Amino acid sequence: AEYSKEQYPNLLFYYCDVPRYLSFWKKGQKGVHLYYFLWQLYCYKLAKKIVKEYSIDYTFAITFGNIWMPSFMYKLPCKFIWGPLGGGEGVPKELWSHLTEKQRMIEKVRHFNMIFPLTNPWKNVAIRKACLLIVRTNDTLACIPPRYRNKCQLMIETGISQSDIEAFKAVGTNPNSELRNDFLICGKMVPYKLFDLAIDAFGNADEINRNVKLHIVGDGPLMSSLKREAQKYEASTNIVFHGKLSRKETLEIMASCKALLLTSAREGGSWVMFEAMLLKKPIICFDTSGMTVVVNREMGYMIPVCAYEEAIVHFKQALIDCYYQDTTEMGNRAYWRVTEQFTWKAKIEQMLKQLDENN
């Protein structure tokens, strides 16, 4: 935590959970949405007792980062703040043809839900009652009815602490991290992450792909098909699958690479972007969802949303440009941006300013 208990002795914690007899069936992520709904009901029940006992000015309903799951805190007799809200981040329609049938159906349901919120019929009431809505991306902002968007504050849900900054200084100056012109992509190998796009872009970058490596860190259901995809290319020996590594091992690879490749079609405040920025690495990514909020063209290569085949060409060219360019200044700008604009301290100041304006 950024602040100690001694500094804020009037900070009280109340712990609320769903009774075991109503949650015995929950195993890991299985049933998490039903569990969340029940948890919100019990949180509201507890909150009603708290507002009777104390004089409460604001209720701040922190979420799973999803506008499609309900909060009932707007019913309390005090000002209501809702967020950070996500859920509007979807795979752009230009890329749907490349998704599996199941993933396409998920995206269609997501778009339908934006118009008719079947999973959260209380959404519009909560939006109307809120004095402040915190949305993490412009995609989620688009889910808010236009007449209420003046109540919205764009703020990504991820931040860094001073201890993170100090820790990454040590990683960046590790004498064992030999700097190379390689590229890194990491994460869970699921359809919307588009790892195959990274492989296809690198495989087609004949001008450079025999001189550098594409490091792939992570695992997931698409691992086997991605390995087969890599074998199509002459430079397949330079596409290195590391599997799942520890965070320390992943950061060591990142520190030695020239840039982070992020081909995901949708993200919120993905922590890997902040890690790359703290290590002064430029980011190659789509210009959409959370990437648009975190990355800019001064510190990364922003690829316009387009069809898959066209995206291969754009990402390939970005890899080639990054290989030949001196990206030192881009890395420095990335570091400045993350340490000045995405610290918890900066977010706290932003929140206090918003609360001041709502008084």
C-alpha atoms as a printed R data frame, in Angstrom:
    type eleno elety resid chain resno       x       y       z
1   ATOM     1    CA   ALA     A     1   0.000   0.000   0.000
2   ATOM     2    CA   GLU     A     2   1.105   3.566  -0.678
3   ATOM     3    CA   TYR     A     3  -0.026   4.865   2.730
4   ATOM     4    CA   SER     A     4   0.461   3.297   6.149
5   ATOM     5    CA   LYS     A     5  -2.253   2.568   8.697
6   ATOM     6    CA   GLU     A     6  -0.634   5.012  11.152
7   ATOM     7    CA   GLN     A     7  -1.112   7.878   8.699
8   ATOM     8    CA   TYR     A     8  -4.841   7.205   8.376
9   ATOM     9    CA   PRO     A     9  -6.168   5.742  11.650
10  ATOM    10    CA   ASN     A    10  -9.735   6.642  10.623
11  ATOM    11    CA   LEU     A    11  -9.583   4.276   7.644
12  ATOM    12    CA   LEU     A    12 -11.951   1.405   8.478
13  ATOM    13    CA   PHE     A    13 -12.270  -1.903   6.629
14  ATOM    14    CA   TYR     A    14 -15.415  -4.031   6.541
15  ATOM    15    CA   TYR     A    15 -15.092  -7.486   5.033
16  ATOM    16    CA   CYS     A    16 -18.029  -8.926   3.157
17  ATOM    17    CA   ASP     A    17 -18.398 -12.307   1.509
18  ATOM    18    CA   VAL     A    18 -21.163 -14.528   0.206
19  ATOM    19    CA   PRO     A    19 -22.192 -17.175   2.784
20  ATOM    20    CA   ARG     A    20 -20.713 -20.587   2.144
21  ATOM    21    CA   TYR     A    21 -24.130 -22.183   1.663
22  ATOM    22    CA   LEU     A    22 -24.654 -19.871  -1.340
23  ATOM    23    CA   SER     A    23 -21.143 -20.099  -2.790
24  ATOM    24    CA   PHE     A    24 -20.030 -23.709  -2.187
25  ATOM    25    CA   TRP     A    25 -20.322 -24.381  -5.905
26  ATOM    26    CA   LYS     A    26 -17.778 -21.718  -6.929
27  ATOM    27    CA   LYS     A    27 -14.460 -23.198  -8.080
28  ATOM    28    CA   GLY     A    28 -11.871 -20.711  -9.331
29  ATOM    29    CA   GLN     A    29 -13.282 -18.753 -12.274
30  ATOM    30    CA   LYS     A    30 -16.227 -21.115 -12.631
31  ATOM    31    CA   GLY     A    31 -19.403 -19.275 -11.676
32  ATOM    32    CA   VAL     A    32 -17.572 -16.008 -10.976
33  ATOM    33    CA   HIS     A    33 -20.308 -13.822 -12.503
34  ATOM    34    CA   LEU     A    34 -23.119 -15.319 -10.419
35  ATOM    35    CA   TYR     A    35 -20.885 -15.073  -7.364
36  ATOM    36    CA   TYR     A    36 -20.235 -11.393  -8.133
37  ATOM    37    CA   PHE     A    37 -23.982 -10.699  -8.390
38  ATOM    38    CA   LEU     A    38 -24.620 -12.321  -4.990
39  ATOM    39    CA   TRP     A    39 -21.618 -10.533  -3.495
40  ATOM    40    CA   GLN     A    40 -23.000  -7.168  -4.634
41  ATOM    41    CA   LEU     A    41 -26.301  -7.923  -2.888
42  ATOM    42    CA   TYR     A    42 -24.509  -8.694   0.381
43  ATOM    43    CA   CYS     A    43 -22.245  -5.630  -0.004
44  ATOM    44    CA   TYR     A    44 -25.311  -3.424  -0.400
45  ATOM    45    CA   LYS     A    45 -26.899  -4.982   2.683
46  ATOM    46    CA   LEU     A    46 -23.759  -4.212   4.729
47  ATOM    47    CA   ALA     A    47 -23.422  -0.713   3.242
48  ATOM    48    CA   LYS     A    48 -26.960   0.183   4.361
49  ATOM    49    CA   LYS     A    49 -25.922  -0.505   7.960
50  ATOM    50    CA   ILE     A    50 -22.756   1.590   7.596
51  ATOM    51    CA   VAL     A    51 -24.567   4.684   6.257
52  ATOM    52    CA   LYS     A    52 -26.948   4.509   9.213
53  ATOM    53    CA   GLU     A    53 -24.040   4.419  11.660
54  ATOM    54    CA   TYR     A    54 -21.842   7.102  10.042
55  ATOM    55    CA   SER     A    55 -22.338  10.302   8.064
56  ATOM    56    CA   ILE     A    56 -21.283   9.169   4.588
57  ATOM    57    CA   ASP     A    57 -20.663  11.668   1.770
58  ATOM    58    CA   TYR     A    58 -19.767   9.300  -1.068
59  ATOM    59    CA   THR     A    59 -20.217   5.689  -2.038
60  ATOM    60    CA   PHE     A    60 -17.445   4.538  -4.357
61  ATOM    61    CA   ALA     A    61 -18.440   1.276  -6.060
62  ATOM    62    CA   ILE     A    62 -15.277  -0.390  -7.312
63  ATOM    63    CA   THR     A    63 -16.046  -3.127  -9.824
64  ATOM    64    CA   PHE     A    64 -14.595  -6.161 -11.569
65  ATOM    65    CA   GLY     A    65 -13.820  -3.569 -14.262
66  ATOM    66    CA   ASN     A    66 -17.040  -4.511 -16.016
67  ATOM    67    CA   ILE     A    67 -20.040  -2.282 -16.683
68  ATOM    68    CA   TRP     A    68 -22.144  -5.347 -17.502
69  ATOM    69    CA   MET     A    69 -22.232  -6.550 -13.884
70  ATOM    70    CA   PRO     A    70 -24.465  -4.683 -11.413
71  ATOM    71    CA   SER     A    71 -23.803  -2.542  -8.381
72  ATOM    72    CA   PHE     A    72 -26.649  -1.581  -6.057
73  ATOM    73    CA   MET     A    73 -24.747   1.128  -4.196
74  ATOM    74    CA   TYR     A    74 -26.571   3.827  -6.169
75  ATOM    75    CA   LYS     A    75 -29.581   3.121  -3.912
76  ATOM    76    CA   LEU     A    76 -27.770   4.517  -0.850
77  ATOM    77    CA   PRO     A    77 -28.646   8.036   0.419
78  ATOM    78    CA   CYS     A    78 -25.330   9.656  -0.578
79  ATOM    79    CA   LYS     A    79 -23.371  10.618  -3.699
80  ATOM    80    CA   PHE     A    80 -22.492   7.640  -5.881
81  ATOM    81    CA   ILE     A    81 -19.232   7.110  -7.813
82  ATOM    82    CA   TRP     A    82 -19.032   4.100 -10.121
83  ATOM    83    CA   GLY     A    83 -15.833   2.716 -11.586
84  ATOM    84    CA   PRO     A    84 -13.318   2.074 -12.940
85  ATOM    85    CA   LEU     A    85 -15.679   0.683 -15.546
86  ATOM    86    CA   GLY     A    86 -14.637  -1.498 -18.449
87  ATOM    87    CA   GLY     A    87 -16.489  -3.908 -20.687
88  ATOM    88    CA   GLY     A    88 -16.769  -1.793 -23.809
89  ATOM    89    CA   GLU     A    89 -13.432  -3.103 -25.043
90  ATOM    90    CA   GLY     A    90 -14.180  -5.572 -27.802
91  ATOM    91    CA   VAL     A    91 -12.390  -6.982 -30.819
92  ATOM    92    CA   PRO     A    92 -12.904  -4.449 -33.664
93  ATOM    93    CA   LYS     A    93 -15.301  -5.680 -36.350
94  ATOM    94    CA   GLU     A    94 -12.526  -5.455 -38.953
95  ATOM    95    CA   LEU     A    95 -10.879  -8.464 -37.253
96  ATOM    96    CA   TRP     A    96 -13.961 -10.606 -36.613
97  ATOM    97    CA   SER     A    97 -13.415 -12.714 -39.734
98  ATOM    98    CA   HIS     A    98 -10.163 -13.986 -38.209
99  ATOM    99    CA   LEU     A    99 -11.802 -15.126 -34.952
100 ATOM   100    CA   THR     A   100 -13.226 -18.543 -34.174
101 ATOM   101    CA   GLU     A   101 -16.993 -18.981 -34.403
102 ATOM   102    CA   LYS     A   102 -17.228 -19.035 -30.605
103 ATOM   103    CA   GLN     A   103 -15.221 -15.805 -30.248
104 ATOM   104    CA   ARG     A   104 -17.314 -14.100 -32.941
105 ATOM   105    CA   MET     A   105 -20.461 -15.022 -31.024
106 ATOM   106    CA   ILE     A   106 -18.978 -13.550 -27.822
107 ATOM   107    CA   GLU     A   107 -18.262 -10.289 -29.660
108 ATOM   108    CA   LYS     A   108 -21.784 -10.165 -31.119
109 ATOM   109    CA   VAL     A   109 -23.286 -10.643 -27.650
110 ATOM   110    CA   ARG     A   110 -20.983  -7.900 -26.328
111 ATOM   111    CA   HIS     A   111 -22.213  -5.471 -28.997
112 ATOM   112    CA   PHE     A   112 -25.867  -6.420 -28.389
113 ATOM   113    CA   ASN     A   113 -25.341  -5.899 -24.660
114 ATOM   114    CA   MET     A   114 -24.164  -2.330 -25.322
115 ATOM   115    CA   ILE     A   115 -27.663  -1.506 -26.637
116 ATOM   116    CA   PHE     A   116 -29.758  -3.834 -24.464
117 ATOM   117    CA   PRO     A   117 -27.870  -4.555 -21.201
118 ATOM   118    CA   LEU     A   118 -29.390  -7.964 -20.487
119 ATOM   119    CA   THR     A   119 -26.712  -8.926 -17.941
120 ATOM   120    CA   ASN     A   120 -27.130  -5.658 -16.010
121 ATOM   121    CA   PRO     A   121 -30.635  -4.195 -16.373
122 ATOM   122    CA   TRP     A   122 -29.754  -1.731 -13.562
123 ATOM   123    CA   LYS     A   123 -26.953  -0.176 -15.655
124 ATOM   124    CA   ASN     A   124 -28.781   2.927 -16.874
125 ATOM   125    CA   VAL     A   125 -30.303   3.653 -13.457
126 ATOM   126    CA   ALA     A   126 -26.845   3.479 -11.861
127 ATOM   127    CA   ILE     A   127 -25.442   5.756 -14.583
128 ATOM   128    CA   ARG     A   128 -28.227   8.285 -14.052
129 ATOM   129    CA   LYS     A   129 -27.776   8.325 -10.258
130 ATOM   130    CA   ALA     A   130 -23.969   8.574 -10.337
131 ATOM   131    CA   CYS     A   131 -22.276  11.916  -9.707
132 ATOM   132    CA   LEU     A   132 -19.074  10.571 -11.300
133 ATOM   133    CA   LEU     A   133 -18.397   7.683 -13.682
134 ATOM   134    CA   ILE     A   134 -14.822   6.473 -14.086
135 ATOM   135    CA   VAL     A   135 -14.295   4.706 -17.424
136 ATOM   136    CA   ARG     A   136 -11.042   3.052 -18.366
137 ATOM   137    CA   THR     A   137 -11.194   3.474 -22.155
138 ATOM   138    CA   ASN     A   138 -13.053   5.370 -24.867
139 ATOM   139    CA   ASP     A   139 -14.697   2.070 -25.828
140 ATOM   140    CA   THR     A   140 -16.465   1.941 -22.463
141 ATOM   141    CA   LEU     A   141 -17.225   5.661 -22.677
142 ATOM   142    CA   ALA     A   142 -19.200   4.813 -25.827
143 ATOM   143    CA   CYS     A   143 -21.410   2.520 -23.679
144 ATOM   144    CA   ILE     A   144 -22.565   5.519 -21.616
145 ATOM   145    CA   PRO     A   145 -25.626   7.348 -23.009
146 ATOM   146    CA   PRO     A   146 -24.436  10.668 -24.542
147 ATOM   147    CA   ARG     A   147 -26.422  12.828 -22.098
148 ATOM   148    CA   TYR     A   148 -24.417  11.406 -19.162
149 ATOM   149    CA   ARG     A   149 -20.910  11.520 -20.657
150 ATOM   150    CA   ASN     A   150 -20.217  14.877 -19.017
151 ATOM   151    CA   LYS     A   151 -20.063  12.894 -15.739
152 ATOM   152    CA   CYS     A   152 -17.333  10.602 -17.066
153 ATOM   153    CA   GLN     A   153 -13.641  10.642 -16.188
154 ATOM   154    CA   LEU     A   154 -11.250   8.622 -18.367
155 ATOM   155    CA   MET     A   155  -8.840   6.773 -16.099
156 ATOM   156    CA   ILE     A   156  -7.153   3.430 -16.762
157 ATOM   157    CA   GLU     A   157  -7.478   1.089 -13.784
158 ATOM   158    CA   THR     A   158  -3.796   0.149 -13.579
159 ATOM   159    CA   GLY     A   159  -1.119   2.211 -11.855
160 ATOM   160    CA   ILE     A   160   2.408   1.979 -10.508
161 ATOM   161    CA   SER     A   161   3.914   2.738  -7.111
162 ATOM   162    CA   GLN     A   162   7.247   4.289  -6.185
163 ATOM   163    CA   SER     A   163   8.478   0.838  -5.166
164 ATOM   164    CA   ASP     A   164   7.680  -0.429  -8.695
165 ATOM   165    CA   ILE     A   165   9.790   2.374 -10.172
166 ATOM   166    CA   GLU     A   166  12.739   1.531  -7.909
167 ATOM   167    CA   ALA     A   167  12.443  -2.216  -8.587
168 ATOM   168    CA   PHE     A   168  12.476  -1.721 -12.361
169 ATOM   169    CA   LYS     A   169  15.567   0.467 -12.162
170 ATOM   170    CA   ALA     A   170  17.375  -2.615 -10.856
171 ATOM   171    CA   VAL     A   171  16.024  -4.801 -13.689
172 ATOM   172    CA   GLY     A   172  16.984  -2.237 -16.335
173 ATOM   173    CA   THR     A   173  20.574  -1.990 -15.071
174 ATOM   174    CA   ASN     A   174  21.098  -5.747 -14.677
175 ATOM   175    CA   PRO     A   175  24.589  -6.460 -16.126
176 ATOM   176    CA   ASN     A   176  23.355  -9.897 -17.260
177 ATOM   177    CA   SER     A   177  20.789  -8.299 -19.610
178 ATOM   178    CA   GLU     A   178  22.634  -8.076 -22.917
179 ATOM   179    CA   LEU     A   179  20.815  -5.626 -25.216
180 ATOM   180    CA   ARG     A   180  19.670  -7.113 -28.522
181 ATOM   181    CA   ASN     A   181  17.416  -6.071 -31.396
182 ATOM   182    CA   ASP     A   182  14.965  -8.855 -30.534
183 ATOM   183    CA   PHE     A   183  11.226  -8.492 -29.948
184 ATOM   184    CA   LEU     A   184   9.033  -9.900 -27.175
185 ATOM   185    CA   ILE     A   185   5.357 -10.816 -27.047
186 ATOM   186    CA   CYS     A   186   3.895 -12.341 -23.899
187 ATOM   187    CA   GLY     A   187   0.553 -13.312 -22.405
188 ATOM   188    CA   LYS     A   188  -2.111 -15.985 -22.519
189 ATOM   189    CA   MET     A   189  -2.494 -17.602 -25.920
190 ATOM   190    CA   VAL     A   190  -6.200 -16.987 -26.557
191 ATOM   191    CA   PRO     A   191  -7.871 -15.862 -29.820
192 ATOM   192    CA   TYR     A   192  -8.263 -12.120 -29.181
193 ATOM   193    CA   LYS     A   193  -4.562 -11.755 -28.260
194 ATOM   194    CA   LEU     A   194  -3.703 -12.507 -31.928
195 ATOM   195    CA   PHE     A   195  -0.333 -14.151 -31.286
196 ATOM   196    CA   ASP     A   196  -0.575 -15.528 -34.825
197 ATOM   197    CA   LEU     A   197  -0.511 -11.952 -36.124
198 ATOM   198    CA   ALA     A   198   2.835 -11.430 -34.372
199 ATOM   199    CA   ILE     A   199   4.189 -14.631 -35.941
200 ATOM   200    CA   ASP     A   200   2.892 -13.747 -39.426
201 ATOM   201    CA   ALA     A   201   4.279 -10.203 -39.236
202 ATOM   202    CA   PHE     A   202   7.688 -11.403 -38.057
203 ATOM   203    CA   GLY     A   203   7.722 -14.308 -40.529
204 ATOM   204    CA   ASN     A   204   7.082 -11.909 -43.421
205 ATOM   205    CA   ALA     A   205   9.717  -9.403 -42.285
206 ATOM   206    CA   ASP     A   206  12.391 -11.093 -44.444
207 ATOM   207    CA   GLU     A   207  14.578  -8.001 -44.318
208 ATOM   208    CA   ILE     A   208  15.330  -8.517 -40.615
209 ATOM   209    CA   ASN     A   209  13.991 -11.851 -39.352
210 ATOM   210    CA   ARG     A   210  17.237 -13.761 -39.880
211 ATOM   211    CA   ASN     A   211  19.138 -11.287 -37.716
212 ATOM   212    CA   VAL     A   212  16.785 -11.067 -34.731
213 ATOM   213    CA   LYS     A   213  14.489 -13.276 -32.670
214 ATOM   214    CA   LEU     A   214  10.829 -13.077 -31.743
215 ATOM   215    CA   HIS     A   215  10.518 -14.268 -28.137
216 ATOM   216    CA   ILE     A   216   7.088 -15.667 -27.238
217 ATOM   217    CA   VAL     A   217   6.399 -16.078 -23.516
218 ATOM   218    CA   GLY     A   218   3.217 -17.656 -22.168
219 ATOM   219    CA   ASP     A   219   0.944 -20.603 -22.699
220 ATOM   220    CA   GLY     A   220  -2.677 -21.300 -23.473
221 ATOM   221    CA   PRO     A   221  -5.024 -23.319 -25.670
222 ATOM   222    CA   LEU     A   222  -3.524 -22.001 -28.934
223 ATOM   223    CA   MET     A   223   0.077 -23.021 -28.199
224 ATOM   224    CA   SER     A   224   0.130 -26.012 -30.600
225 ATOM   225    CA   SER     A   225  -1.484 -24.157 -33.509
226 ATOM   226    CA   LEU     A   226   0.880 -21.204 -33.027
227 ATOM   227    CA   LYS     A   227   3.906 -23.504 -33.184
228 ATOM   228    CA   ARG     A   228   2.551 -24.947 -36.439
229 ATOM   229    CA   GLU     A   229   2.050 -21.407 -37.770
230 ATOM   230    CA   ALA     A   230   5.679 -20.557 -36.984
231 ATOM   231    CA   GLN     A   231   6.917 -23.601 -38.921
232 ATOM   232    CA   LYS     A   232   5.563 -22.111 -42.157
233 ATOM   233    CA   TYR     A   233   8.367 -19.575 -42.241
234 ATOM   234    CA   GLU     A   234  12.039 -19.912 -43.145
235 ATOM   235    CA   ALA     A   235  12.877 -17.841 -40.070
236 ATOM   236    CA   SER     A   236  11.035 -20.301 -37.793
237 ATOM   237    CA   THR     A   237  14.234 -21.043 -35.855
238 ATOM   238    CA   ASN     A   238  14.248 -17.385 -34.793
239 ATOM   239    CA   ILE     A   239  10.726 -17.639 -33.366
240 ATOM   240    CA   VAL     A   240  11.391 -18.841 -29.827
241 ATOM   241    CA   PHE     A   241   8.600 -20.309 -27.688
242 ATOM   242    CA   HIS     A   242   9.646 -20.073 -24.043
243 ATOM   243    CA   GLY     A   243   6.404 -21.369 -22.546
244 ATOM   244    CA   LYS     A   244   5.266 -20.024 -19.204
245 ATOM   245    CA   LEU     A   245   8.103 -18.308 -17.317
246 ATOM   246    CA   SER     A   246   8.381 -16.625 -13.942
247 ATOM   247    CA   ARG     A   247   7.900 -12.870 -13.885
248 ATOM   248    CA   LYS     A   248  11.611 -12.416 -13.149
249 ATOM   249    CA   GLU     A   249  12.617 -14.492 -16.193
250 ATOM   250    CA   THR     A   250  10.120 -12.653 -18.417
251 ATOM   251    CA   LEU     A   251  11.414  -9.248 -17.316
252 ATOM   252    CA   GLU     A   252  14.997 -10.320 -17.998
253 ATOM   253    CA   ILE     A   253  14.023 -11.180 -21.592
254 ATOM   254    CA   MET     A   254  12.074  -7.919 -21.907
255 ATOM   255    CA   ALA     A   255  15.044  -5.903 -20.620
256 ATOM   256    CA   SER     A   256  17.275  -7.430 -23.304
257 ATOM   257    CA   CYS     A   257  14.825  -6.849 -26.193
258 ATOM   258    CA   LYS     A   258  14.402  -3.729 -28.288
259 ATOM   259    CA   ALA     A   259  10.607  -3.478 -28.113
260 ATOM   260    CA   LEU     A   260   7.413  -5.066 -26.823
261 ATOM   261    CA   LEU     A   261   5.070  -6.418 -29.478
262 ATOM   262    CA   LEU     A   262   1.422  -6.306 -28.365
263 ATOM   263    CA   THR     A   263  -0.927  -7.599 -31.060
264 ATOM   264    CA   SER     A   264  -3.969  -7.940 -28.800
265 ATOM   265    CA   ALA     A   265  -7.196  -6.682 -30.365
266 ATOM   266    CA   ARG     A   266  -8.546  -5.509 -26.995
267 ATOM   267    CA   GLU     A   267  -7.048  -4.690 -23.611
268 ATOM   268    CA   GLY     A   268  -7.738  -2.588 -20.551
269 ATOM   269    CA   GLY     A   269  -4.758  -1.405 -18.556
270 ATOM   270    CA   SER     A   270  -2.563  -4.386 -19.353
271 ATOM   271    CA   TRP     A   271   0.305  -4.465 -16.834
272 ATOM   272    CA   VAL     A   272   2.773  -5.629 -19.498
273 ATOM   273    CA   MET     A   273   2.589  -2.170 -21.124
274 ATOM   274    CA   PHE     A   274   3.671  -0.515 -17.875
275 ATOM   275    CA   GLU     A   275   6.487  -3.032 -17.443
276 ATOM   276    CA   ALA     A   276   7.815  -2.253 -20.922
277 ATOM   277    CA   MET     A   277   7.576   1.499 -20.312
278 ATOM   278    CA   LEU     A   278   9.413   1.206 -16.986
279 ATOM   279    CA   LEU     A   279  12.176  -0.611 -18.882
280 ATOM   280    CA   LYS     A   280  12.211   2.168 -21.517
281 ATOM   281    CA   LYS     A   281  10.977  -0.075 -24.323
282 ATOM   282    CA   PRO     A   282   8.803   1.206 -27.181
283 ATOM   283    CA   ILE     A   283   5.538  -0.670 -27.772
284 ATOM   284    CA   ILE     A   284   4.161  -1.864 -31.110
285 ATOM   285    CA   CYS     A   285   0.381  -2.214 -30.813
286 ATOM   286    CA   PHE     A   286  -3.054  -1.537 -32.286
287 ATOM   287    CA   ASP     A   287  -4.461   1.953 -31.795
288 ATOM   288    CA   THR     A   288  -7.537   0.790 -29.870
289 ATOM   289    CA   SER     A   289  -8.970   0.195 -26.372
290 ATOM   290    CA   GLY     A   290  -6.488   0.410 -23.476
291 ATOM   291    CA   MET     A   291  -3.502   0.752 -25.800
292 ATOM   292    CA   THR     A   292  -4.840   4.108 -27.022
293 ATOM   293    CA   VAL     A   293  -5.020   5.402 -23.436
294 ATOM   294    CA   VAL     A   294  -1.551   4.223 -22.364
295 ATOM   295    CA   VAL     A   295   0.592   4.425 -25.523
296 ATOM   296    CA   ASN     A   296   1.086   7.360 -27.898
297 ATOM   297    CA   ARG     A   297   3.011   7.831 -31.140
298 ATOM   298    CA   GLU     A   298   5.929   9.533 -29.402
299 ATOM   299    CA   MET     A   299   6.778   6.337 -27.530
300 ATOM   300    CA   GLY     A   300   5.392   3.553 -29.673
301 ATOM   301    CA   TYR     A   301   4.226   2.334 -33.065
302 ATOM   302    CA   MET     A   302   0.430   2.635 -33.217
303 ATOM   303    CA   ILE     A   303  -1.163   0.415 -35.857
304 ATOM   304    CA   PRO     A   304  -4.573   1.528 -37.197
305 ATOM   305    CA   VAL     A   305  -7.388  -0.983 -36.760
306 ATOM   306    CA   CYS     A   306  -7.780  -2.872 -40.038
307 ATOM   307    CA   ALA     A   307  -8.409  -6.318 -41.520
308 ATOM   308    CA   TYR     A   308  -6.018  -9.126 -40.550
309 ATOM   309    CA   GLU     A   309  -4.055  -9.302 -43.825
310 ATOM   310    CA   GLU     A   310  -3.551  -5.536 -43.830
311 ATOM   311    CA   ALA     A   311  -2.518  -5.656 -40.164
312 ATOM   312    CA   ILE     A   312   0.252  -8.136 -41.035
313 ATOM   313    CA   VAL     A   313   1.724  -5.554 -43.431
314 ATOM   314    CA   HIS     A   314   1.516  -2.727 -40.867
315 ATOM   315    CA   PHE     A   315   3.024  -4.746 -38.016
316 ATOM   316    CA   LYS     A   316   5.762  -6.098 -40.312
317 ATOM   317    CA   GLN     A   317   6.737  -2.556 -41.303
318 ATOM   318    CA   ALA     A   318   6.712  -1.436 -37.658
319 ATOM   319    CA   LEU     A   319   9.113  -4.272 -36.778
320 ATOM   320    CA   ILE     A   320  11.444  -3.258 -39.611
321 ATOM   321    CA   ASP     A   321  11.284   0.445 -38.694
322 ATOM   322    CA   CYS     A   322  11.941  -0.336 -35.037
323 ATOM   323    CA   TYR     A   323  14.906  -2.553 -35.965
324 ATOM   324    CA   TYR     A   324  16.644   0.222 -37.923
325 ATOM   325    CA   GLN     A   325  15.711   3.198 -35.754
326 ATOM   326    CA   ASP     A   326  17.471   4.438 -32.647
327 ATOM   327    CA   THR     A   327  14.578   4.087 -30.192
328 ATOM   328    CA   THR     A   328  16.409   5.514 -27.167
329 ATOM   329    CA   GLU     A   329  14.327   8.704 -27.143
330 ATOM   330    CA   MET     A   330  11.091   6.729 -27.568
331 ATOM   331    CA   GLY     A   331  12.052   4.623 -24.558
332 ATOM   332    CA   ASN     A   332  12.817   7.721 -22.505
333 ATOM   333    CA   ARG     A   333   9.423   9.212 -23.391
334 ATOM   334    CA   ALA     A   334   7.717   5.956 -22.422
335 ATOM   335    CA   TYR     A   335   9.475   6.021 -19.051
336 ATOM   336    CA   TRP     A   336   8.543   9.660 -18.453
337 ATOM   337    CA   ARG     A   337   4.910   9.008 -19.357
338 ATOM   338    CA   VAL     A   338   4.460   6.031 -17.039
339 ATOM   339    CA   THR     A   339   6.306   7.591 -14.083
340 ATOM   340    CA   GLU     A   340   4.554  10.967 -14.385
341 ATOM   341    CA   GLN     A   341   1.031  10.125 -15.535
342 ATOM   342    CA   PHE     A   342   0.293   6.571 -14.399
343 ATOM   343    CA   THR     A   343   1.508   6.507 -10.790
344 ATOM   344    CA   TRP     A   344  -0.975   5.920  -7.997
345 ATOM   345    CA   LYS     A   345  -0.015   9.345  -6.666
346 ATOM   346    CA   ALA     A   346  -1.071  10.990  -9.945
347 ATOM   347    CA   LYS     A   347  -4.327   9.023  -9.943
348 ATOM   348    CA   ILE     A   348  -5.082  10.053  -6.345
349 ATOM   349    CA   GLU     A   349  -4.553  13.717  -7.257
350 ATOM   350    CA   GLN     A   350  -6.850  13.275 -10.250
351 ATOM   351    CA   MET     A   351  -9.539  11.698  -8.043
352 ATOM   352    CA   LEU     A   352  -9.282  14.428  -5.388
353 ATOM   353    CA   LYS     A   353  -9.703  17.061  -8.084
354 ATOM   354    CA   GLN     A   354 -12.842  15.297  -9.325
355 ATOM   355    CA   LEU     A   355 -14.267  15.080  -5.797
356 ATOM   356    CA   ASP     A   356 -13.564  18.789  -5.308
357 ATOM   357    CA   GLU     A   357 -15.511  19.589  -8.457
358 ATOM   358    CA   ASN     A   358 -18.426  17.429  -7.260
359 ATOM   359    CA   ASN     A   359 -18.721  19.157  -3.873
